[in-house]
């Protein structure tokens, strides 16, 4: 994933800056130890996004953590535990993650429904919404978060992040072809077919028809696909529509060279977008 800040007229490009964690399937102490270690290895580059969804099917989630459902219901308390393990004051506690204490790893609340927006607002934490696959509740979640936000020691005012799929190529046609891998991947998710990411193909009429299915359209609604000019317009419209502070982009492509090229072109787009803000 790639993060793009949209602060004033400045643009920052931070590839692979985020850390993600599903709190419902990971023990808080272990999370603190792991991300505390990362913070020492890569100072200033590690953030911790906390979500309560299992991030996988229920059978796998149970194999990882048998009480994951209970942990999901106690998500707010899990956040507090992790905050405590990262605090310098925890040095006097009986249960510690010494490597995490005082590392000041920023915490973000992740979500794909409106439930998470209430939690992020109440705790005064930045809020990241997974609109790159769950677009239905994006606007309601952002509205709830901003209306209910309570300033905290971590954040004075709301800070919002939205996930989007971005595939940039030299031409619209080339980007559309790369997009076929993502379409097939989501069809596999919906049908329960677990296969490796497939190479891109021509956008056939059959694929176009499949992509028009309401469920697929809803899941991939915020997919910006095309040339630099095309994607720039799509991103500008999205920013105008949502007012988010930051984008997290996902570029699911079969070929690493295509992904790297898309990321480079996207960085150029974001520089132009920010220069015009």
PDB file of C-alpha atoms in Angstrom:
ATOM      1  CA  UNK A   1       0.000   0.000   0.000  1.00  0.00           C
ATOM      2  CA  UNK A   2       1.060   3.595  -0.586  1.00  0.00           C
ATOM      3  CA  UNK A   3       0.074   6.607   1.498  1.00  0.00           C
ATOM      4  CA  UNK A   4      -0.462  10.086   0.056  1.00  0.00           C
ATOM      5  CA  UNK A   5      -0.810  13.088   2.347  1.00  0.00           C
ATOM      6  CA  UNK A   6      -2.994  16.012   1.301  1.00  0.00           C
ATOM      7  CA  UNK A   7      -1.979  18.720   3.745  1.00  0.00           C
ATOM      8  CA  UNK A   8      -2.331  22.223   2.366  1.00  0.00           C
ATOM      9  CA  UNK A   9      -0.222  22.575  -0.738  1.00  0.00           C
ATOM     10  CA  UNK A  10       2.460  20.140   0.296  1.00  0.00           C
ATOM     11  CA  UNK A  11       2.752  16.631  -1.013  1.00  0.00           C
ATOM     12  CA  UNK A  12       4.479  13.747   0.684  1.00  0.00           C
ATOM     13  CA  UNK A  13       4.805  10.299  -0.823  1.00  0.00           C
ATOM     14  CA  UNK A  14       5.318   7.462   1.663  1.00  0.00           C
ATOM     15  CA  UNK A  15       5.430   3.969   0.149  1.00  0.00           C
ATOM     16  CA  UNK A  16       4.959   1.110   2.597  1.00  0.00           C
ATOM     17  CA  UNK A  17       4.631   3.412   5.584  1.00  0.00           C
ATOM     18  CA  UNK A  18       1.712   1.706   7.271  1.00  0.00           C
ATOM     19  CA  UNK A  19       1.459  -1.275   9.548  1.00  0.00           C
ATOM     20  CA  UNK A  20      -1.865  -3.086   9.717  1.00  0.00           C
ATOM     21  CA  UNK A  21      -3.219  -5.255  12.476  1.00  0.00           C
ATOM     22  CA  UNK A  22      -6.521  -6.991  13.122  1.00  0.00           C
ATOM     23  CA  UNK A  23      -6.802  -6.650  16.869  1.00  0.00           C
ATOM     24  CA  UNK A  24      -9.458  -9.341  17.057  1.00  0.00           C
ATOM     25  CA  UNK A  25      -7.022 -12.034  15.937  1.00  0.00           C
ATOM     26  CA  UNK A  26      -3.807 -10.811  17.567  1.00  0.00           C
ATOM     27  CA  UNK A  27      -2.997 -10.538  21.272  1.00  0.00           C
ATOM     28  CA  UNK A  28      -2.407  -6.933  22.327  1.00  0.00           C
ATOM     29  CA  UNK A  29       0.898  -7.683  24.037  1.00  0.00           C
ATOM     30  CA  UNK A  30       2.231  -9.430  20.941  1.00  0.00           C
ATOM     31  CA  UNK A  31       1.104  -6.540  18.726  1.00  0.00           C
ATOM     32  CA  UNK A  32       2.954  -4.067  20.953  1.00  0.00           C
ATOM     33  CA  UNK A  33       6.114  -6.176  20.901  1.00  0.00           C
ATOM     34  CA  UNK A  34       6.036  -6.624  17.130  1.00  0.00           C
ATOM     35  CA  UNK A  35       5.378  -2.991  16.271  1.00  0.00           C
ATOM     36  CA  UNK A  36       7.745  -1.764  18.952  1.00  0.00           C
ATOM     37  CA  UNK A  37      10.443  -3.837  17.284  1.00  0.00           C
ATOM     38  CA  UNK A  38       9.552  -2.403  13.870  1.00  0.00           C
ATOM     39  CA  UNK A  39       9.677   1.122  15.301  1.00  0.00           C
ATOM     40  CA  UNK A  40      13.282   0.535  16.370  1.00  0.00           C
ATOM     41  CA  UNK A  41      14.221  -0.984  13.019  1.00  0.00           C
ATOM     42  CA  UNK A  42      12.546   1.733  10.931  1.00  0.00           C
ATOM     43  CA  UNK A  43      12.287   4.909  13.045  1.00  0.00           C
ATOM     44  CA  UNK A  44       9.567   7.301  11.925  1.00  0.00           C
ATOM     45  CA  UNK A  45       8.168   4.942   9.299  1.00  0.00           C
ATOM     46  CA  UNK A  46       5.876   2.712  11.338  1.00  0.00           C
ATOM     47  CA  UNK A  47       2.223   3.458  12.034  1.00  0.00           C
ATOM     48  CA  UNK A  48      -0.186   0.989  13.599  1.00  0.00           C
ATOM     49  CA  UNK A  49      -3.668   0.634  12.137  1.00  0.00           C
ATOM     50  CA  UNK A  50      -6.011  -1.311  14.400  1.00  0.00           C
ATOM     51  CA  UNK A  51      -9.101  -3.070  13.090  1.00  0.00           C
ATOM     52  CA  UNK A  52     -11.486  -5.501  14.726  1.00  0.00           C
ATOM     53  CA  UNK A  53     -12.494  -7.490  11.652  1.00  0.00           C
ATOM     54  CA  UNK A  54     -10.732 -10.873  11.417  1.00  0.00           C
ATOM     55  CA  UNK A  55      -9.276 -10.100   8.016  1.00  0.00           C
ATOM     56  CA  UNK A  56      -9.897 -13.651   6.835  1.00  0.00           C
ATOM     57  CA  UNK A  57     -12.542 -16.381   6.966  1.00  0.00           C
ATOM     58  CA  UNK A  58     -13.852 -17.494  10.356  1.00  0.00           C
ATOM     59  CA  UNK A  59     -12.161 -20.902  10.260  1.00  0.00           C
ATOM     60  CA  UNK A  60      -8.737 -19.350   9.734  1.00  0.00           C
ATOM     61  CA  UNK A  61      -9.439 -16.661  12.325  1.00  0.00           C
ATOM     62  CA  UNK A  62     -10.291 -19.334  14.905  1.00  0.00           C
ATOM     63  CA  UNK A  63      -7.100 -21.213  14.059  1.00  0.00           C
ATOM     64  CA  UNK A  64      -5.118 -18.043  14.799  1.00  0.00           C
ATOM     65  CA  UNK A  65      -7.088 -17.041  17.876  1.00  0.00           C
ATOM     66  CA  UNK A  66      -9.909 -19.170  19.234  1.00  0.00           C
ATOM     67  CA  UNK A  67     -11.611 -16.276  21.035  1.00  0.00           C
ATOM     68  CA  UNK A  68     -11.498 -13.848  18.115  1.00  0.00           C
ATOM     69  CA  UNK A  69     -15.240 -13.127  18.335  1.00  0.00           C
ATOM     70  CA  UNK A  70     -14.926 -12.092  21.978  1.00  0.00           C
ATOM     71  CA  UNK A  71     -11.908  -9.967  21.105  1.00  0.00           C
ATOM     72  CA  UNK A  72     -13.863  -8.242  18.334  1.00  0.00           C
ATOM     73  CA  UNK A  73     -16.552  -7.230  20.822  1.00  0.00           C
ATOM     74  CA  UNK A  74     -13.914  -5.872  23.216  1.00  0.00           C
ATOM     75  CA  UNK A  75     -12.101  -3.904  20.501  1.00  0.00           C
ATOM     76  CA  UNK A  76     -12.163  -0.544  22.368  1.00  0.00           C
ATOM     77  CA  UNK A  77     -10.533  -2.191  25.374  1.00  0.00           C
ATOM     78  CA  UNK A  78      -7.922  -3.826  23.130  1.00  0.00           C
ATOM     79  CA  UNK A  79      -6.983  -0.367  21.832  1.00  0.00           C
ATOM     80  CA  UNK A  80      -6.532   0.890  25.377  1.00  0.00           C
ATOM     81  CA  UNK A  81      -4.293  -2.054  26.227  1.00  0.00           C
ATOM     82  CA  UNK A  82      -2.071  -1.378  23.231  1.00  0.00           C
ATOM     83  CA  UNK A  83      -1.888   2.314  24.080  1.00  0.00           C
ATOM     84  CA  UNK A  84      -0.802   1.366  27.584  1.00  0.00           C
ATOM     85  CA  UNK A  85       1.914  -0.999  26.358  1.00  0.00           C
ATOM     86  CA  UNK A  86       3.333   1.777  24.147  1.00  0.00           C
ATOM     87  CA  UNK A  87       3.311   4.392  26.914  1.00  0.00           C
ATOM     88  CA  UNK A  88       6.465   5.268  28.812  1.00  0.00           C
ATOM     89  CA  UNK A  89       4.451   5.024  32.046  1.00  0.00           C
ATOM     90  CA  UNK A  90       4.036   1.290  31.519  1.00  0.00           C
ATOM     91  CA  UNK A  91       7.566   0.698  32.808  1.00  0.00           C
ATOM     92  CA  UNK A  92       6.127   0.249  36.289  1.00  0.00           C
ATOM     93  CA  UNK A  93       3.481  -2.265  35.194  1.00  0.00           C
ATOM     94  CA  UNK A  94       3.639  -5.996  35.840  1.00  0.00           C
ATOM     95  CA  UNK A  95       2.763  -6.811  32.229  1.00  0.00           C
ATOM     96  CA  UNK A  96       5.120  -5.069  29.818  1.00  0.00           C
ATOM     97  CA  UNK A  97       6.369  -4.889  26.246  1.00  0.00           C
ATOM     98  CA  UNK A  98       9.640  -3.074  27.017  1.00  0.00           C
ATOM     99  CA  UNK A  99      10.690  -2.670  23.392  1.00  0.00           C
ATOM    100  CA  UNK A 100       7.458  -0.756  22.662  1.00  0.00           C
ATOM    101  CA  UNK A 101       7.532   1.624  25.605  1.00  0.00           C
ATOM    102  CA  UNK A 102       8.080   5.221  24.553  1.00  0.00           C
ATOM    103  CA  UNK A 103       8.353   4.495  20.822  1.00  0.00           C
ATOM    104  CA  UNK A 104       5.406   6.818  20.065  1.00  0.00           C
ATOM    105  CA  UNK A 105       4.033   4.672  17.252  1.00  0.00           C
ATOM    106  CA  UNK A 106       0.940   6.524  15.938  1.00  0.00           C
ATOM    107  CA  UNK A 107      -2.316   4.557  16.199  1.00  0.00           C
ATOM    108  CA  UNK A 108      -5.122   4.617  13.647  1.00  0.00           C
ATOM    109  CA  UNK A 109      -8.549   3.005  13.788  1.00  0.00           C
ATOM    110  CA  UNK A 110      -9.391   0.965  10.688  1.00  0.00           C
ATOM    111  CA  UNK A 111     -12.914   0.223   9.585  1.00  0.00           C
ATOM    112  CA  UNK A 112     -15.276  -0.807   6.815  1.00  0.00           C
ATOM    113  CA  UNK A 113     -18.577  -0.025   8.594  1.00  0.00           C
ATOM    114  CA  UNK A 114     -19.923   2.840  10.676  1.00  0.00           C
ATOM    115  CA  UNK A 115     -19.209   0.966  13.933  1.00  0.00           C
ATOM    116  CA  UNK A 116     -15.531   1.841  13.747  1.00  0.00           C
ATOM    117  CA  UNK A 117     -16.240   5.525  13.140  1.00  0.00           C
ATOM    118  CA  UNK A 118     -17.879   5.862  16.567  1.00  0.00           C
ATOM    119  CA  UNK A 119     -14.865   4.242  18.234  1.00  0.00           C
ATOM    120  CA  UNK A 120     -12.302   6.380  16.399  1.00  0.00           C
ATOM    121  CA  UNK A 121     -14.238   9.546  17.237  1.00  0.00           C
ATOM    122  CA  UNK A 122     -14.652   8.660  20.892  1.00  0.00           C
ATOM    123  CA  UNK A 123     -10.954   7.893  21.336  1.00  0.00           C
ATOM    124  CA  UNK A 124      -9.758  10.905  19.348  1.00  0.00           C
ATOM    125  CA  UNK A 125      -7.706   8.832  16.910  1.00  0.00           C
ATOM    126  CA  UNK A 126      -7.217   9.126  13.134  1.00  0.00           C
ATOM    127  CA  UNK A 127      -9.708   7.093  11.121  1.00  0.00           C
ATOM    128  CA  UNK A 128      -8.938   5.013   8.013  1.00  0.00           C
ATOM    129  CA  UNK A 129     -11.830   3.583   5.992  1.00  0.00           C
ATOM    130  CA  UNK A 130     -11.438   0.557   3.703  1.00  0.00           C
ATOM    131  CA  UNK A 131     -13.335   2.049   0.763  1.00  0.00           C
ATOM    132  CA  UNK A 132     -11.082   0.191  -1.683  1.00  0.00           C
ATOM    133  CA  UNK A 133     -13.394  -2.798  -1.179  1.00  0.00           C
ATOM    134  CA  UNK A 134     -16.212  -1.601   1.122  1.00  0.00           C
ATOM    135  CA  UNK A 135     -17.617   1.589  -0.348  1.00  0.00           C
ATOM    136  CA  UNK A 136     -21.189   1.363   0.966  1.00  0.00           C
ATOM    137  CA  UNK A 137     -20.744   3.153   4.293  1.00  0.00           C
ATOM    138  CA  UNK A 138     -17.881   5.508   3.439  1.00  0.00           C
ATOM    139  CA  UNK A 139     -19.787   8.790   3.544  1.00  0.00           C
ATOM    140  CA  UNK A 140     -21.840   7.925   6.610  1.00  0.00           C
ATOM    141  CA  UNK A 141     -18.738   6.745   8.449  1.00  0.00           C
ATOM    142  CA  UNK A 142     -16.834   9.955   7.661  1.00  0.00           C
ATOM    143  CA  UNK A 143     -19.810  12.080   8.724  1.00  0.00           C
ATOM    144  CA  UNK A 144     -20.236  10.228  12.039  1.00  0.00           C
ATOM    145  CA  UNK A 145     -16.523  10.431  12.803  1.00  0.00           C
ATOM    146  CA  UNK A 146     -16.315  14.164  12.155  1.00  0.00           C
ATOM    147  CA  UNK A 147     -19.512  14.953  14.084  1.00  0.00           C
ATOM    148  CA  UNK A 148     -18.651  12.851  17.125  1.00  0.00           C
ATOM    149  CA  UNK A 149     -14.894  13.465  17.256  1.00  0.00           C
ATOM    150  CA  UNK A 150     -13.474  14.176  20.709  1.00  0.00           C
ATOM    151  CA  UNK A 151     -10.047  15.872  20.845  1.00  0.00           C
ATOM    152  CA  UNK A 152      -7.424  13.808  22.636  1.00  0.00           C
ATOM    153  CA  UNK A 153      -3.768  13.922  23.603  1.00  0.00           C
ATOM    154  CA  UNK A 154      -3.083  12.221  20.272  1.00  0.00           C
ATOM    155  CA  UNK A 155      -5.158  14.386  17.914  1.00  0.00           C
ATOM    156  CA  UNK A 156      -6.728  17.849  18.154  1.00  0.00           C
ATOM    157  CA  UNK A 157      -9.100  17.585  15.187  1.00  0.00           C
ATOM    158  CA  UNK A 158     -10.468  14.818  12.939  1.00  0.00           C
ATOM    159  CA  UNK A 159      -8.077  13.173  10.515  1.00  0.00           C
ATOM    160  CA  UNK A 160      -9.538  10.949   7.818  1.00  0.00           C
ATOM    161  CA  UNK A 161      -8.012   8.456   5.408  1.00  0.00           C
ATOM    162  CA  UNK A 162      -9.692   6.556   2.574  1.00  0.00           C
ATOM    163  CA  UNK A 163      -8.525   3.484   0.716  1.00  0.00           C
ATOM    164  CA  UNK A 164      -8.812   3.431  -3.072  1.00  0.00           C
ATOM    165  CA  UNK A 165      -7.655   1.117  -5.849  1.00  0.00           C
ATOM    166  CA  UNK A 166      -5.383   2.858  -8.335  1.00  0.00           C
ATOM    167  CA  UNK A 167      -3.998   1.396 -11.560  1.00  0.00           C
ATOM    168  CA  UNK A 168      -2.160   3.886 -13.781  1.00  0.00           C
ATOM    169  CA  UNK A 169      -0.590   3.116 -17.155  1.00  0.00           C
ATOM    170  CA  UNK A 170       0.432   5.025 -20.274  1.00  0.00           C
ATOM    171  CA  UNK A 171      -3.034   4.645 -21.801  1.00  0.00           C
ATOM    172  CA  UNK A 172      -6.571   3.974 -20.615  1.00  0.00           C
ATOM    173  CA  UNK A 173      -6.606   0.753 -22.609  1.00  0.00           C
ATOM    174  CA  UNK A 174      -3.435  -0.565 -21.009  1.00  0.00           C
ATOM    175  CA  UNK A 175      -4.687   0.257 -17.508  1.00  0.00           C
ATOM    176  CA  UNK A 176      -8.030  -1.404 -18.256  1.00  0.00           C
ATOM    177  CA  UNK A 177      -6.192  -4.559 -19.241  1.00  0.00           C
ATOM    178  CA  UNK A 178      -4.235  -4.523 -15.951  1.00  0.00           C
ATOM    179  CA  UNK A 179      -7.539  -4.070 -14.125  1.00  0.00           C
ATOM    180  CA  UNK A 180      -8.760  -7.475 -15.310  1.00  0.00           C
ATOM    181  CA  UNK A 181      -6.549  -9.184 -12.711  1.00  0.00           C
ATOM    182  CA  UNK A 182      -8.303  -7.274  -9.913  1.00  0.00           C
ATOM    183  CA  UNK A 183     -11.742  -8.039 -11.318  1.00  0.00           C
ATOM    184  CA  UNK A 184     -10.961 -11.752 -11.412  1.00  0.00           C
ATOM    185  CA  UNK A 185      -9.571 -11.591  -7.884  1.00  0.00           C
ATOM    186  CA  UNK A 186     -12.802 -10.106  -6.520  1.00  0.00           C
ATOM    187  CA  UNK A 187     -14.888 -12.610  -8.465  1.00  0.00           C
ATOM    188  CA  UNK A 188     -12.851 -15.289  -6.704  1.00  0.00           C
ATOM    189  CA  UNK A 189     -13.567 -13.669  -3.334  1.00  0.00           C
ATOM    190  CA  UNK A 190     -17.294 -13.634  -4.037  1.00  0.00           C
ATOM    191  CA  UNK A 191     -17.413 -17.205  -5.327  1.00  0.00           C
ATOM    192  CA  UNK A 192     -15.052 -18.723  -2.768  1.00  0.00           C
ATOM    193  CA  UNK A 193     -12.449 -19.618  -5.390  1.00  0.00           C
ATOM    194  CA  UNK A 194      -8.982 -19.271  -3.882  1.00  0.00           C
ATOM    195  CA  UNK A 195      -6.442 -18.867  -6.641  1.00  0.00           C
ATOM    196  CA  UNK A 196      -3.248 -16.835  -7.035  1.00  0.00           C
ATOM    197  CA  UNK A 197      -3.619 -13.454  -8.713  1.00  0.00           C
ATOM    198  CA  UNK A 198      -4.119 -14.097 -12.433  1.00  0.00           C
ATOM    199  CA  UNK A 199      -2.183 -12.402 -15.263  1.00  0.00           C
ATOM    200  CA  UNK A 200      -4.082  -9.619 -17.050  1.00  0.00           C
ATOM    201  CA  UNK A 201      -6.033 -10.336 -20.209  1.00  0.00           C
ATOM    202  CA  UNK A 202      -7.909  -8.278 -22.732  1.00  0.00           C
ATOM    203  CA  UNK A 203     -11.107  -6.761 -21.340  1.00  0.00           C
ATOM    204  CA  UNK A 204     -13.568  -9.086 -23.023  1.00  0.00           C
ATOM    205  CA  UNK A 205     -17.311  -8.521 -23.260  1.00  0.00           C
ATOM    206  CA  UNK A 206     -17.781 -11.314 -20.739  1.00  0.00           C
ATOM    207  CA  UNK A 207     -15.540  -9.558 -18.237  1.00  0.00           C
ATOM    208  CA  UNK A 208     -17.316  -6.253 -18.845  1.00  0.00           C
ATOM    209  CA  UNK A 209     -20.623  -7.941 -18.143  1.00  0.00           C
ATOM    210  CA  UNK A 210     -19.274  -9.548 -14.960  1.00  0.00           C
ATOM    211  CA  UNK A 211     -17.932  -6.197 -13.795  1.00  0.00           C
ATOM    212  CA  UNK A 212     -21.402  -4.680 -14.162  1.00  0.00           C
ATOM    213  CA  UNK A 213     -22.792  -6.985 -11.470  1.00  0.00           C
ATOM    214  CA  UNK A 214     -24.135  -4.725  -8.666  1.00  0.00           C
ATOM    215  CA  UNK A 215     -22.093  -6.420  -5.929  1.00  0.00           C
ATOM    216  CA  UNK A 216     -18.843  -6.134  -7.863  1.00  0.00           C
ATOM    217  CA  UNK A 217     -19.620  -2.564  -8.855  1.00  0.00           C
ATOM    218  CA  UNK A 218     -20.199  -1.661  -5.224  1.00  0.00           C
ATOM    219  CA  UNK A 219     -17.001  -3.319  -4.005  1.00  0.00           C
ATOM    220  CA  UNK A 220     -14.814  -1.755  -6.703  1.00  0.00           C
ATOM    221  CA  UNK A 221     -16.618   1.584  -6.868  1.00  0.00           C
ATOM    222  CA  UNK A 222     -13.527   3.514  -5.849  1.00  0.00           C
ATOM    223  CA  UNK A 223     -11.149   2.049  -8.411  1.00  0.00           C
ATOM    224  CA  UNK A 224      -9.319   4.673 -10.429  1.00  0.00           C
ATOM    225  CA  UNK A 225      -8.051   3.113 -13.626  1.00  0.00           C
ATOM    226  CA  UNK A 226      -6.502   4.771 -16.653  1.00  0.00           C
ATOM    227  CA  UNK A 227      -3.817   7.114 -17.923  1.00  0.00           C
ATOM    228  CA  UNK A 228      -2.374   9.889 -15.773  1.00  0.00           C
ATOM    229  CA  UNK A 229      -4.925  12.356 -17.087  1.00  0.00           C
ATOM    230  CA  UNK A 230      -7.849  10.019 -16.458  1.00  0.00           C
ATOM    231  CA  UNK A 231      -6.794   8.996 -12.951  1.00  0.00           C
ATOM    232  CA  UNK A 232      -5.944  12.566 -11.945  1.00  0.00           C
ATOM    233  CA  UNK A 233      -9.530  13.614 -12.710  1.00  0.00           C
ATOM    234  CA  UNK A 234     -10.922  10.629 -10.802  1.00  0.00           C
ATOM    235  CA  UNK A 235      -8.800  11.396  -7.740  1.00  0.00           C
ATOM    236  CA  UNK A 236      -9.690  15.093  -7.798  1.00  0.00           C
ATOM    237  CA  UNK A 237     -13.384  14.233  -7.947  1.00  0.00           C
ATOM    238  CA  UNK A 238     -13.019  11.785  -5.055  1.00  0.00           C
ATOM    239  CA  UNK A 239     -11.192  14.314  -2.888  1.00  0.00           C
ATOM    240  CA  UNK A 240     -13.847  16.917  -3.634  1.00  0.00           C
ATOM    241  CA  UNK A 241     -16.566  14.401  -2.805  1.00  0.00           C
ATOM    242  CA  UNK A 242     -15.116  13.143   0.479  1.00  0.00           C
ATOM    243  CA  UNK A 243     -12.773  15.832   1.810  1.00  0.00           C
ATOM    244  CA  UNK A 244     -10.407  13.206   3.259  1.00  0.00           C
ATOM    245  CA  UNK A 245      -6.967  14.233   4.488  1.00  0.00           C
ATOM    246  CA  UNK A 246      -5.100  11.277   3.049  1.00  0.00           C
ATOM    247  CA  UNK A 247      -5.384   8.494   0.518  1.00  0.00           C
ATOM    248  CA  UNK A 248      -4.110   4.966   0.900  1.00  0.00           C
ATOM    249  CA  UNK A 249      -3.804   3.425  -2.522  1.00  0.00           C
ATOM    250  CA  UNK A 250      -3.835  -0.247  -3.419  1.00  0.00           C
ATOM    251  CA  UNK A 251      -2.399  -1.295  -6.781  1.00  0.00           C
ATOM    252  CA  UNK A 252      -3.165  -4.967  -7.293  1.00  0.00           C
ATOM    253  CA  UNK A 253      -1.251  -6.002 -10.396  1.00  0.00           C
ATOM    254  CA  UNK A 254       0.223  -9.300 -11.504  1.00  0.00           C
ATOM    255  CA  UNK A 255       3.538  -7.897 -12.719  1.00  0.00           C
ATOM    256  CA  UNK A 256       5.806  -6.046 -10.298  1.00  0.00           C
ATOM    257  CA  UNK A 257       7.117  -3.763 -13.044  1.00  0.00           C
ATOM    258  CA  UNK A 258       3.575  -2.648 -13.855  1.00  0.00           C
ATOM    259  CA  UNK A 259       2.937  -1.967 -10.165  1.00  0.00           C
ATOM    260  CA  UNK A 260       6.118   0.061  -9.756  1.00  0.00           C
ATOM    261  CA  UNK A 261       5.351   2.073 -12.876  1.00  0.00           C
ATOM    262  CA  UNK A 262       1.821   2.737 -11.654  1.00  0.00           C
ATOM    263  CA  UNK A 263       3.183   3.921  -8.312  1.00  0.00           C
ATOM    264  CA  UNK A 264       5.640   6.272  -9.997  1.00  0.00           C
ATOM    265  CA  UNK A 265       2.934   7.727 -12.233  1.00  0.00           C
ATOM    266  CA  UNK A 266       0.624   8.093  -9.242  1.00  0.00           C
ATOM    267  CA  UNK A 267       3.298  10.038  -7.355  1.00  0.00           C
ATOM    268  CA  UNK A 268       3.462  12.440 -10.295  1.00  0.00           C
ATOM    269  CA  UNK A 269      -0.320  12.760 -10.263  1.00  0.00           C
ATOM    270  CA  UNK A 270      -0.443  13.492  -6.542  1.00  0.00           C
ATOM    271  CA  UNK A 271       2.226  16.157  -6.881  1.00  0.00           C
ATOM    272  CA  UNK A 272       0.101  17.880  -9.526  1.00  0.00           C
ATOM    273  CA  UNK A 273      -3.050  17.493  -7.440  1.00  0.00           C
ATOM    274  CA  UNK A 274      -1.442  19.082  -4.392  1.00  0.00           C
ATOM    275  CA  UNK A 275       0.097  21.908  -6.378  1.00  0.00           C
ATOM    276  CA  UNK A 276      -3.414  22.828  -7.482  1.00  0.00           C
ATOM    277  CA  UNK A 277      -4.980  22.761  -4.008  1.00  0.00           C
TER     278      UNK A 277
END
